[in-house]
Amino acid sequence: MITHCGFVAIVGRPNVGKSTLLNRILGQKISITSRRAQTTRHRILGIKTHDHIQTIYLDTPGIHRQGGKEMNRIMNRTATRSLVDVDVVVLVLEGTRFTDEDELALQQIKRQTAPVILVINKADKIKDKEKLLPFIAKSAESFAYAHIVPVSAKTGKGVDELEKTIETFLPEGPGYFPEDQITDKSERFLAAELIREKLMRQLGQELPYSLTVEIEKFTEEQGGLHIAALIWVEKDSQKRIVIGKKGEKLKEIGTLAREDMQKLFGAKVFLETWVRVKSGWSDDVRALRSLGYNDDD
Ligand code: GDP
Ligand code: MG
């Protein structure tokens, strides 16, 4: 029986490791990650239930400066809206760096009343450990954080302690989700995201931002899951890059995505991928809606 349950928003500028942290907490890859900013485009719930406690994490696209495109506008609105009605806010920083964009995220947080835990992530990368204590002291002066916790989402160090700290702020109440549910997203969505992650990681500059993935078929048949995916790009030249010489690139992306899907779904996966051109999709509200992007969830 669940006795405590609450919502936790994970916020911060792009690339500080918010999605990596969520995956580490859940022990499953439900939120895709990469070295690029803007990897996370949707709001994703990660649900963890143990010892009568259900913690519901919201991973958000990072709060970043407004760009011109419709896509950026939707991502910023998704990030700031997730601050409404949460029990705890986790603000993630990258090591002992505090940039203007971190300041922007902190300003957004100040508009709400839930306790804020400051997470100093990528602690494994901090070379000069002597900088850590003064940085913690300075941060504590700049805002009334409920706690300041250094962690490494990559190695897992400090993450248990962070979870325990978060749990102390959760209100009493029944769970919102069944105990075995780990996300609010469908398997279709997760499959598309895993393909998008491989595309983001495998392809050169610029291309990934003008690309999205749609799952056309997702069926359970004898022997496993049969999944067909369409990769939408904006230009013919981009289509050629995604496919690669003799189809090598697309094949590699498909193989990596399929392996991750098998791990996540615990079943054999048969994956087909196709590349299609649809010009202007990232700046077209209607095209974005039809591909599943919206800012009202
Ligand atoms: P997000 O944009 O805040 O969601 O950031 P991601 O989770 O996508 O991570 C951005 C990059 O930082 C990825 O390349 C991650 O592998 C890397 N990263 C995340 N956490 C850590 C960490 O604790 N240590 C190190 N060394 N790298 C990390
Ligand atoms: Mg992310």
mmCIF file of C-alpha atoms and ligand atoms in Angstrom:
data_model
loop_
_atom_site.group_PDB
_atom_site.id
_atom_site.type_symbol
_atom_site.label_atom_id
_atom_site.label_comp_id
_atom_site.label_asym_id
_atom_site.label_seq_id
_atom_site.Cartn_x
_atom_site.Cartn_y
_atom_site.Cartn_z
ATOM 1 C CA MET A 1 0.000 0.000 0.000
ATOM 2 C CA ILE A 2 1.236 3.474 -0.875
ATOM 3 C CA THR A 3 1.196 5.968 2.015
ATOM 4 C CA HIS A 4 3.093 8.920 0.495
ATOM 5 C CA CYS A 5 2.949 10.258 -3.028
ATOM 6 C CA GLY A 6 4.055 13.460 -4.696
ATOM 7 C CA PHE A 7 5.326 15.270 -7.770
ATOM 8 C CA VAL A 8 8.904 16.379 -8.347
ATOM 9 C CA ALA A 9 9.900 18.691 -11.208
ATOM 10 C CA ILE A 10 13.426 18.263 -12.541
ATOM 11 C CA VAL A 11 14.447 21.592 -14.043
ATOM 12 C CA GLY A 12 17.564 23.348 -15.283
ATOM 13 C CA ARG A 13 19.221 24.567 -18.423
ATOM 14 C CA PRO A 14 19.774 22.129 -21.301
ATOM 15 C CA ASN A 15 22.545 19.551 -21.026
ATOM 16 C CA VAL A 16 23.110 19.557 -17.255
ATOM 17 C CA GLY A 17 21.989 15.911 -17.034
ATOM 18 C CA LYS A 18 18.304 16.065 -16.041
ATOM 19 C CA SER A 19 17.247 13.110 -18.186
ATOM 20 C CA THR A 20 20.313 11.066 -17.221
ATOM 21 C CA LEU A 21 19.445 11.661 -13.558
ATOM 22 C CA LEU A 22 15.845 10.519 -14.055
ATOM 23 C CA ASN A 23 16.958 7.361 -15.864
ATOM 24 C CA ARG A 24 19.427 6.650 -13.054
ATOM 25 C CA ILE A 25 16.726 7.032 -10.413
ATOM 26 C CA LEU A 26 14.350 4.738 -12.314
ATOM 27 C CA GLY A 27 17.021 2.255 -13.372
ATOM 28 C CA GLN A 28 15.490 2.350 -16.870
ATOM 29 C CA LYS A 29 15.981 4.518 -19.901
ATOM 30 C CA ILE A 30 12.678 6.294 -20.388
ATOM 31 C CA SER A 31 14.047 9.738 -21.170
ATOM 32 C CA ILE A 32 16.553 10.070 -23.961
ATOM 33 C CA THR A 33 19.850 11.856 -23.462
ATOM 34 C CA SER A 34 22.650 13.212 -25.586
ATOM 35 C CA ARG A 35 25.412 15.779 -25.548
ATOM 36 C CA ARG A 36 23.196 18.137 -27.544
ATOM 37 C CA ALA A 37 20.927 20.757 -26.056
ATOM 38 C CA GLN A 38 17.217 20.219 -26.742
ATOM 39 C CA THR A 39 17.326 16.436 -26.700
ATOM 40 C CA THR A 40 14.232 16.336 -24.478
ATOM 41 C CA ARG A 41 11.296 17.854 -26.356
ATOM 42 C CA HIS A 42 8.341 16.588 -24.354
ATOM 43 C CA ARG A 43 7.369 16.514 -20.724
ATOM 44 C CA ILE A 44 7.913 12.989 -19.473
ATOM 45 C CA LEU A 45 6.763 11.471 -16.195
ATOM 46 C CA GLY A 46 9.013 8.942 -14.513
ATOM 47 C CA ILE A 47 7.320 7.036 -11.702
ATOM 48 C CA LYS A 48 9.121 5.229 -8.904
ATOM 49 C CA THR A 49 7.297 3.265 -6.245
ATOM 50 C CA HIS A 50 9.074 1.568 -3.336
ATOM 51 C CA ASP A 51 8.641 1.180 0.422
ATOM 52 C CA HIS A 52 5.105 2.625 0.353
ATOM 53 C CA ILE A 53 6.302 5.774 -1.374
ATOM 54 C CA GLN A 54 5.464 6.843 -4.910
ATOM 55 C CA THR A 55 7.585 9.618 -6.388
ATOM 56 C CA ILE A 56 6.440 11.069 -9.703
ATOM 57 C CA TYR A 57 9.234 12.902 -11.512
ATOM 58 C CA LEU A 58 8.658 15.335 -14.354
ATOM 59 C CA ASP A 59 11.547 15.551 -16.775
ATOM 60 C CA THR A 60 11.300 18.708 -18.818
ATOM 61 C CA PRO A 61 12.943 20.213 -21.827
ATOM 62 C CA GLY A 62 15.539 22.598 -20.375
ATOM 63 C CA ILE A 63 14.543 26.202 -19.943
ATOM 64 C CA HIS A 64 16.512 28.140 -22.522
ATOM 65 C CA ARG A 65 16.487 31.460 -24.266
ATOM 66 C CA GLN A 66 13.594 32.021 -26.631
ATOM 67 C CA GLY A 67 14.532 31.211 -30.172
ATOM 68 C CA GLY A 68 12.460 32.154 -33.175
ATOM 69 C CA LYS A 69 11.013 28.768 -33.974
ATOM 70 C CA GLU A 70 7.647 27.432 -32.925
ATOM 71 C CA MET A 71 9.400 24.339 -31.573
ATOM 72 C CA ASN A 72 11.422 26.399 -29.045
ATOM 73 C CA ARG A 73 8.349 28.250 -27.870
ATOM 74 C CA ILE A 74 6.504 25.007 -27.185
ATOM 75 C CA MET A 75 9.490 23.565 -25.331
ATOM 76 C CA ASN A 76 9.831 26.573 -23.021
ATOM 77 C CA ARG A 77 6.123 26.553 -22.205
ATOM 78 C CA THR A 78 6.266 22.837 -21.453
ATOM 79 C CA ALA A 79 9.210 23.430 -19.089
ATOM 80 C CA THR A 80 7.693 26.325 -17.128
ATOM 81 C CA ARG A 81 4.215 24.790 -16.872
ATOM 82 C CA SER A 82 5.571 21.708 -15.176
ATOM 83 C CA LEU A 83 6.390 23.899 -12.168
ATOM 84 C CA VAL A 84 2.734 24.331 -11.342
ATOM 85 C CA ASP A 85 1.531 22.152 -8.475
ATOM 86 C CA VAL A 86 4.611 20.119 -7.691
ATOM 87 C CA ASP A 87 5.703 19.167 -4.170
ATOM 88 C CA VAL A 88 9.442 19.492 -4.764
ATOM 89 C CA VAL A 89 11.585 21.196 -7.388
ATOM 90 C CA VAL A 90 14.996 19.781 -8.232
ATOM 91 C CA LEU A 91 17.235 22.358 -9.891
ATOM 92 C CA VAL A 92 20.130 20.683 -11.657
ATOM 93 C CA LEU A 93 23.491 22.365 -12.308
ATOM 94 C CA GLU A 94 26.528 21.096 -14.139
ATOM 95 C CA GLY A 95 29.322 20.901 -11.579
ATOM 96 C CA THR A 96 30.301 24.159 -9.952
ATOM 97 C CA ARG A 97 29.320 26.268 -12.946
ATOM 98 C CA PHE A 98 26.493 28.758 -12.628
ATOM 99 C CA THR A 99 25.751 30.412 -15.963
ATOM 100 C CA ASP A 100 23.263 33.070 -17.078
ATOM 101 C CA GLU A 101 20.999 30.276 -18.261
ATOM 102 C CA ASP A 102 21.123 28.667 -14.787
ATOM 103 C CA GLU A 103 20.128 32.061 -13.385
ATOM 104 C CA LEU A 104 17.192 32.130 -15.819
ATOM 105 C CA ALA A 105 16.023 28.734 -14.542
ATOM 106 C CA LEU A 106 16.376 29.920 -10.923
ATOM 107 C CA GLN A 107 14.274 33.006 -11.685
ATOM 108 C CA GLN A 108 11.469 30.773 -13.033
ATOM 109 C CA ILE A 109 11.592 28.674 -9.873
ATOM 110 C CA LYS A 110 11.333 31.682 -7.593
ATOM 111 C CA ARG A 111 7.777 32.206 -8.833
ATOM 112 C CA GLN A 112 6.579 29.080 -7.068
ATOM 113 C CA THR A 113 6.500 27.972 -3.430
ATOM 114 C CA ALA A 114 7.572 24.300 -3.314
ATOM 115 C CA PRO A 115 10.919 23.532 -1.634
ATOM 116 C CA VAL A 116 13.869 23.558 -4.025
ATOM 117 C CA ILE A 117 16.694 21.032 -3.854
ATOM 118 C CA LEU A 118 19.848 22.110 -5.650
ATOM 119 C CA VAL A 119 21.613 19.223 -7.360
ATOM 120 C CA ILE A 120 25.235 19.708 -8.331
ATOM 121 C CA ASN A 121 25.452 17.050 -11.045
ATOM 122 C CA LYS A 122 28.471 15.643 -12.897
ATOM 123 C CA ALA A 123 30.382 15.565 -9.605
ATOM 124 C CA ASP A 124 32.568 12.878 -11.238
ATOM 125 C CA LYS A 125 33.893 15.592 -13.550
ATOM 126 C CA ILE A 126 34.774 18.137 -10.883
ATOM 127 C CA LYS A 127 38.570 18.137 -10.945
ATOM 128 C CA ASP A 128 39.176 20.602 -8.188
ATOM 129 C CA LYS A 129 37.161 19.108 -5.310
ATOM 130 C CA GLU A 130 38.208 21.988 -3.075
ATOM 131 C CA LYS A 131 35.911 24.250 -5.059
ATOM 132 C CA LEU A 132 32.855 22.265 -4.031
ATOM 133 C CA LEU A 133 32.406 23.461 -0.440
ATOM 134 C CA PRO A 134 32.803 27.193 -1.205
ATOM 135 C CA PHE A 135 30.401 26.759 -4.143
ATOM 136 C CA ILE A 136 27.817 25.110 -1.880
ATOM 137 C CA ALA A 137 28.227 27.925 0.649
ATOM 138 C CA LYS A 138 27.811 30.589 -2.015
ATOM 139 C CA SER A 139 24.735 28.878 -3.472
ATOM 140 C CA ALA A 140 23.146 28.672 -0.022
ATOM 141 C CA GLU A 141 23.572 32.428 0.323
ATOM 142 C CA SER A 142 21.991 33.197 -3.028
ATOM 143 C CA PHE A 143 18.748 31.290 -2.471
ATOM 144 C CA ALA A 144 17.002 29.431 0.371
ATOM 145 C CA TYR A 145 17.482 25.922 -1.018
ATOM 146 C CA ALA A 146 15.932 23.170 1.098
ATOM 147 C CA HIS A 147 19.047 21.044 0.449
ATOM 148 C CA ILE A 148 22.145 21.088 -1.725
ATOM 149 C CA VAL A 149 23.279 17.675 -2.948
ATOM 150 C CA PRO A 150 26.255 16.840 -5.186
ATOM 151 C CA VAL A 151 25.626 13.761 -7.349
ATOM 152 C CA SER A 152 26.846 11.970 -10.416
ATOM 153 C CA ALA A 153 23.940 10.810 -12.551
ATOM 154 C CA LYS A 154 26.504 8.932 -14.615
ATOM 155 C CA THR A 155 28.035 6.827 -11.836
ATOM 156 C CA GLY A 156 25.060 6.950 -9.458
ATOM 157 C CA LYS A 157 27.078 8.476 -6.614
ATOM 158 C CA GLY A 158 24.887 10.515 -4.262
ATOM 159 C CA VAL A 159 21.671 9.588 -6.070
ATOM 160 C CA ASP A 160 20.284 7.364 -3.274
ATOM 161 C CA GLU A 161 20.805 10.185 -0.810
ATOM 162 C CA LEU A 162 19.065 12.596 -3.176
ATOM 163 C CA GLU A 163 16.061 10.270 -3.463
ATOM 164 C CA LYS A 164 15.799 9.938 0.310
ATOM 165 C CA THR A 165 15.950 13.712 0.667
ATOM 166 C CA ILE A 166 13.214 14.161 -1.944
ATOM 167 C CA GLU A 167 11.000 11.595 -0.206
ATOM 168 C CA THR A 168 11.002 13.578 3.043
ATOM 169 C CA PHE A 169 9.004 16.308 1.246
ATOM 170 C CA LEU A 170 6.263 14.111 -0.212
ATOM 171 C CA PRO A 171 2.788 14.486 1.274
ATOM 172 C CA GLU A 172 0.725 11.635 2.656
ATOM 173 C CA GLY A 173 -1.704 10.125 0.243
ATOM 174 C CA PRO A 174 -2.481 7.208 -2.047
ATOM 175 C CA GLY A 175 -0.524 6.583 -5.242
ATOM 176 C CA TYR A 176 -1.659 8.124 -8.523
ATOM 177 C CA PHE A 177 -0.306 5.264 -10.626
ATOM 178 C CA PRO A 178 -0.194 1.459 -10.320
ATOM 179 C CA GLU A 179 2.936 0.302 -8.459
ATOM 180 C CA ASP A 180 4.535 -1.257 -11.534
ATOM 181 C CA GLN A 181 4.060 1.703 -13.875
ATOM 182 C CA ILE A 182 7.274 3.632 -14.639
ATOM 183 C CA THR A 183 6.090 6.316 -17.049
ATOM 184 C CA ASP A 184 2.955 7.969 -18.408
ATOM 185 C CA LYS A 185 4.178 7.637 -21.983
ATOM 186 C CA SER A 186 3.113 4.830 -24.289
ATOM 187 C CA GLU A 187 5.479 2.192 -25.611
ATOM 188 C CA ARG A 188 4.970 3.765 -29.043
ATOM 189 C CA PHE A 189 6.230 7.087 -27.755
ATOM 190 C CA LEU A 190 9.229 5.487 -26.030
ATOM 191 C CA ALA A 191 10.107 3.576 -29.215
ATOM 192 C CA ALA A 192 10.077 6.807 -31.253
ATOM 193 C CA GLU A 193 12.207 8.559 -28.657
ATOM 194 C CA LEU A 194 14.850 5.810 -28.623
ATOM 195 C CA ILE A 195 15.203 6.174 -32.394
ATOM 196 C CA ARG A 196 15.434 9.958 -32.040
ATOM 197 C CA GLU A 197 18.167 9.524 -29.424
ATOM 198 C CA LYS A 198 20.278 7.458 -31.813
ATOM 199 C CA LEU A 199 19.739 10.006 -34.578
ATOM 200 C CA MET A 200 20.798 12.854 -32.276
ATOM 201 C CA ARG A 201 23.891 10.954 -31.203
ATOM 202 C CA GLN A 202 24.963 9.593 -34.581
ATOM 203 C CA LEU A 203 24.408 12.525 -36.894
ATOM 204 C CA GLY A 204 26.411 15.675 -37.529
ATOM 205 C CA GLN A 205 25.665 19.250 -36.521
ATOM 206 C CA GLU A 206 22.317 20.906 -37.241
ATOM 207 C CA LEU A 207 20.500 17.966 -38.751
ATOM 208 C CA PRO A 208 18.897 16.540 -35.573
ATOM 209 C CA TYR A 209 16.953 19.705 -34.820
ATOM 210 C CA SER A 210 15.020 19.397 -38.057
ATOM 211 C CA LEU A 211 14.090 15.789 -37.617
ATOM 212 C CA THR A 212 11.394 13.809 -35.859
ATOM 213 C CA VAL A 213 10.179 10.220 -35.617
ATOM 214 C CA GLU A 214 6.702 8.794 -36.032
ATOM 215 C CA ILE A 215 5.766 5.205 -35.214
ATOM 216 C CA GLU A 216 3.578 3.855 -37.978
ATOM 217 C CA LYS A 217 3.158 0.351 -36.700
ATOM 218 C CA PHE A 218 3.554 -1.180 -33.253
ATOM 219 C CA THR A 219 2.137 -4.673 -32.968
ATOM 220 C CA GLU A 220 2.715 -7.653 -30.742
ATOM 221 C CA GLU A 221 2.884 -10.784 -32.830
ATOM 222 C CA GLN A 222 4.151 -14.243 -32.075
ATOM 223 C CA GLY A 223 7.902 -13.975 -31.635
ATOM 224 C CA GLY A 224 8.003 -10.325 -30.548
ATOM 225 C CA LEU A 225 7.183 -6.699 -31.219
ATOM 226 C CA HIS A 226 6.947 -5.499 -34.804
ATOM 227 C CA ILE A 227 7.686 -1.801 -35.072
ATOM 228 C CA ALA A 228 7.804 0.404 -38.171
ATOM 229 C CA ALA A 229 9.081 3.974 -37.857
ATOM 230 C CA LEU A 230 9.095 6.986 -40.162
ATOM 231 C CA ILE A 231 11.922 9.468 -39.742
ATOM 232 C CA TRP A 232 10.769 12.907 -40.930
ATOM 233 C CA VAL A 233 13.371 15.375 -42.212
ATOM 234 C CA GLU A 234 13.004 18.725 -43.961
ATOM 235 C CA LYS A 235 15.130 18.308 -47.074
ATOM 236 C CA ASP A 236 16.297 15.657 -49.538
ATOM 237 C CA SER A 237 19.911 16.418 -48.597
ATOM 238 C CA GLN A 238 19.083 15.519 -44.970
ATOM 239 C CA LYS A 239 17.414 12.315 -46.051
ATOM 240 C CA ARG A 240 20.643 11.296 -47.783
ATOM 241 C CA ILE A 241 22.652 12.003 -44.601
ATOM 242 C CA VAL A 242 20.313 9.930 -42.420
ATOM 243 C CA ILE A 243 20.437 6.987 -44.788
ATOM 244 C CA GLY A 244 24.218 7.244 -45.297
ATOM 245 C CA LYS A 245 26.424 5.459 -47.784
ATOM 246 C CA LYS A 246 24.738 2.234 -48.903
ATOM 247 C CA GLY A 247 22.263 2.689 -46.053
ATOM 248 C CA GLU A 248 24.961 2.106 -43.420
ATOM 249 C CA LYS A 249 24.009 5.011 -41.150
ATOM 250 C CA LEU A 250 20.338 4.121 -40.973
ATOM 251 C CA LYS A 251 21.215 0.499 -40.362
ATOM 252 C CA GLU A 252 23.484 1.412 -37.456
ATOM 253 C CA ILE A 253 20.840 3.702 -35.950
ATOM 254 C CA GLY A 254 18.218 0.968 -36.308
ATOM 255 C CA THR A 255 20.409 -1.643 -34.637
ATOM 256 C CA LEU A 256 21.226 0.574 -31.637
ATOM 257 C CA ALA A 257 17.588 1.617 -31.211
ATOM 258 C CA ARG A 258 16.393 -1.974 -31.475
ATOM 259 C CA GLU A 259 18.817 -3.092 -28.741
ATOM 260 C CA ASP A 260 17.560 -0.385 -26.382
ATOM 261 C CA MET A 261 13.934 -1.250 -27.180
ATOM 262 C CA GLN A 262 14.555 -4.914 -26.365
ATOM 263 C CA LYS A 263 15.988 -3.907 -22.984
ATOM 264 C CA LEU A 264 13.141 -1.523 -22.208
ATOM 265 C CA PHE A 265 10.250 -3.703 -23.412
ATOM 266 C CA GLY A 266 11.792 -7.039 -22.408
ATOM 267 C CA ALA A 267 10.847 -8.606 -25.743
ATOM 268 C CA LYS A 268 12.360 -9.360 -29.112
ATOM 269 C CA VAL A 269 11.949 -6.405 -31.452
ATOM 270 C CA PHE A 270 11.718 -6.354 -35.249
ATOM 271 C CA LEU A 271 12.296 -2.792 -36.395
ATOM 272 C CA GLU A 272 11.820 -1.238 -39.810
ATOM 273 C CA THR A 273 12.807 2.386 -40.455
ATOM 274 C CA TRP A 274 11.946 4.693 -43.362
ATOM 275 C CA VAL A 275 13.032 8.270 -44.073
ATOM 276 C CA ARG A 276 10.519 10.797 -45.443
ATOM 277 C CA VAL A 277 10.802 14.469 -46.385
ATOM 278 C CA LYS A 278 8.286 17.070 -45.141
ATOM 279 C CA SER A 279 9.586 20.596 -45.512
ATOM 280 C CA GLY A 280 9.160 23.157 -42.742
ATOM 281 C CA TRP A 281 7.756 20.823 -40.079
ATOM 282 C CA SER A 282 9.689 22.338 -37.143
ATOM 283 C CA ASP A 283 8.199 25.764 -37.801
ATOM 284 C CA ASP A 284 4.685 24.662 -38.639
ATOM 285 C CA VAL A 285 2.210 24.470 -35.742
ATOM 286 C CA ARG A 286 -0.125 22.117 -37.553
ATOM 287 C CA ALA A 287 2.623 19.769 -38.619
ATOM 288 C CA LEU A 288 3.920 19.719 -35.019
ATOM 289 C CA ARG A 289 0.483 18.861 -33.646
ATOM 290 C CA SER A 290 0.044 16.034 -36.104
ATOM 291 C CA LEU A 291 3.421 14.647 -35.039
ATOM 292 C CA GLY A 292 2.409 14.682 -31.371
ATOM 293 C CA TYR A 293 4.019 17.905 -30.145
ATOM 294 C CA ASN A 294 1.788 20.164 -28.143
ATOM 295 C CA ASP A 295 2.060 22.287 -25.069
ATOM 296 C CA ASP A 296 -1.193 21.422 -23.408
ATOM 297 C CA ASP A 297 -0.366 18.090 -21.798
HETATM 298 P P1 GDP B 1 19.536 17.271 -20.051
HETATM 299 O O1 GDP B 1 19.504 18.115 -21.292
HETATM 300 O O2 GDP B 1 19.664 18.141 -18.829
HETATM 301 O O3 GDP B 1 18.411 16.293 -19.951
HETATM 302 O O4 GDP B 1 20.925 16.450 -20.122
HETATM 303 P P2 GDP B 1 21.156 14.905 -20.537
HETATM 304 O O5 GDP B 1 20.649 13.987 -19.473
HETATM 305 O O6 GDP B 1 20.672 14.687 -21.932
HETATM 306 O O7 GDP B 1 22.757 14.834 -20.451
HETATM 307 C C1 GDP B 1 23.575 15.701 -21.200
HETATM 308 C C2 GDP B 1 24.956 15.099 -21.322
HETATM 309 O O8 GDP B 1 25.608 15.077 -20.044
HETATM 310 C C3 GDP B 1 24.957 13.653 -21.820
HETATM 311 O O9 GDP B 1 26.027 13.491 -22.715
HETATM 312 C C4 GDP B 1 25.150 12.851 -20.546
HETATM 313 O O10 GDP B 1 25.776 11.605 -20.770
HETATM 314 C C5 GDP B 1 26.055 13.763 -19.731
HETATM 315 N N1 GDP B 1 25.913 13.554 -18.272
HETATM 316 C C6 GDP B 1 24.774 13.555 -17.559
HETATM 317 N N2 GDP B 1 25.018 13.342 -16.245
HETATM 318 C C7 GDP B 1 26.358 13.199 -16.116
HETATM 319 C C8 GDP B 1 27.236 12.968 -14.997
HETATM 320 O O11 GDP B 1 26.849 12.821 -13.833
HETATM 321 N N3 GDP B 1 28.580 12.911 -15.271
HETATM 322 C C9 GDP B 1 29.062 13.060 -16.539
HETATM 323 N N4 GDP B 1 30.385 12.988 -16.698
HETATM 324 N N5 GDP B 1 28.273 13.269 -17.607
HETATM 325 C C10 GDP B 1 26.935 13.339 -17.406
HETATM 326 MG MG MG B 2 16.789 16.025 -21.148
#
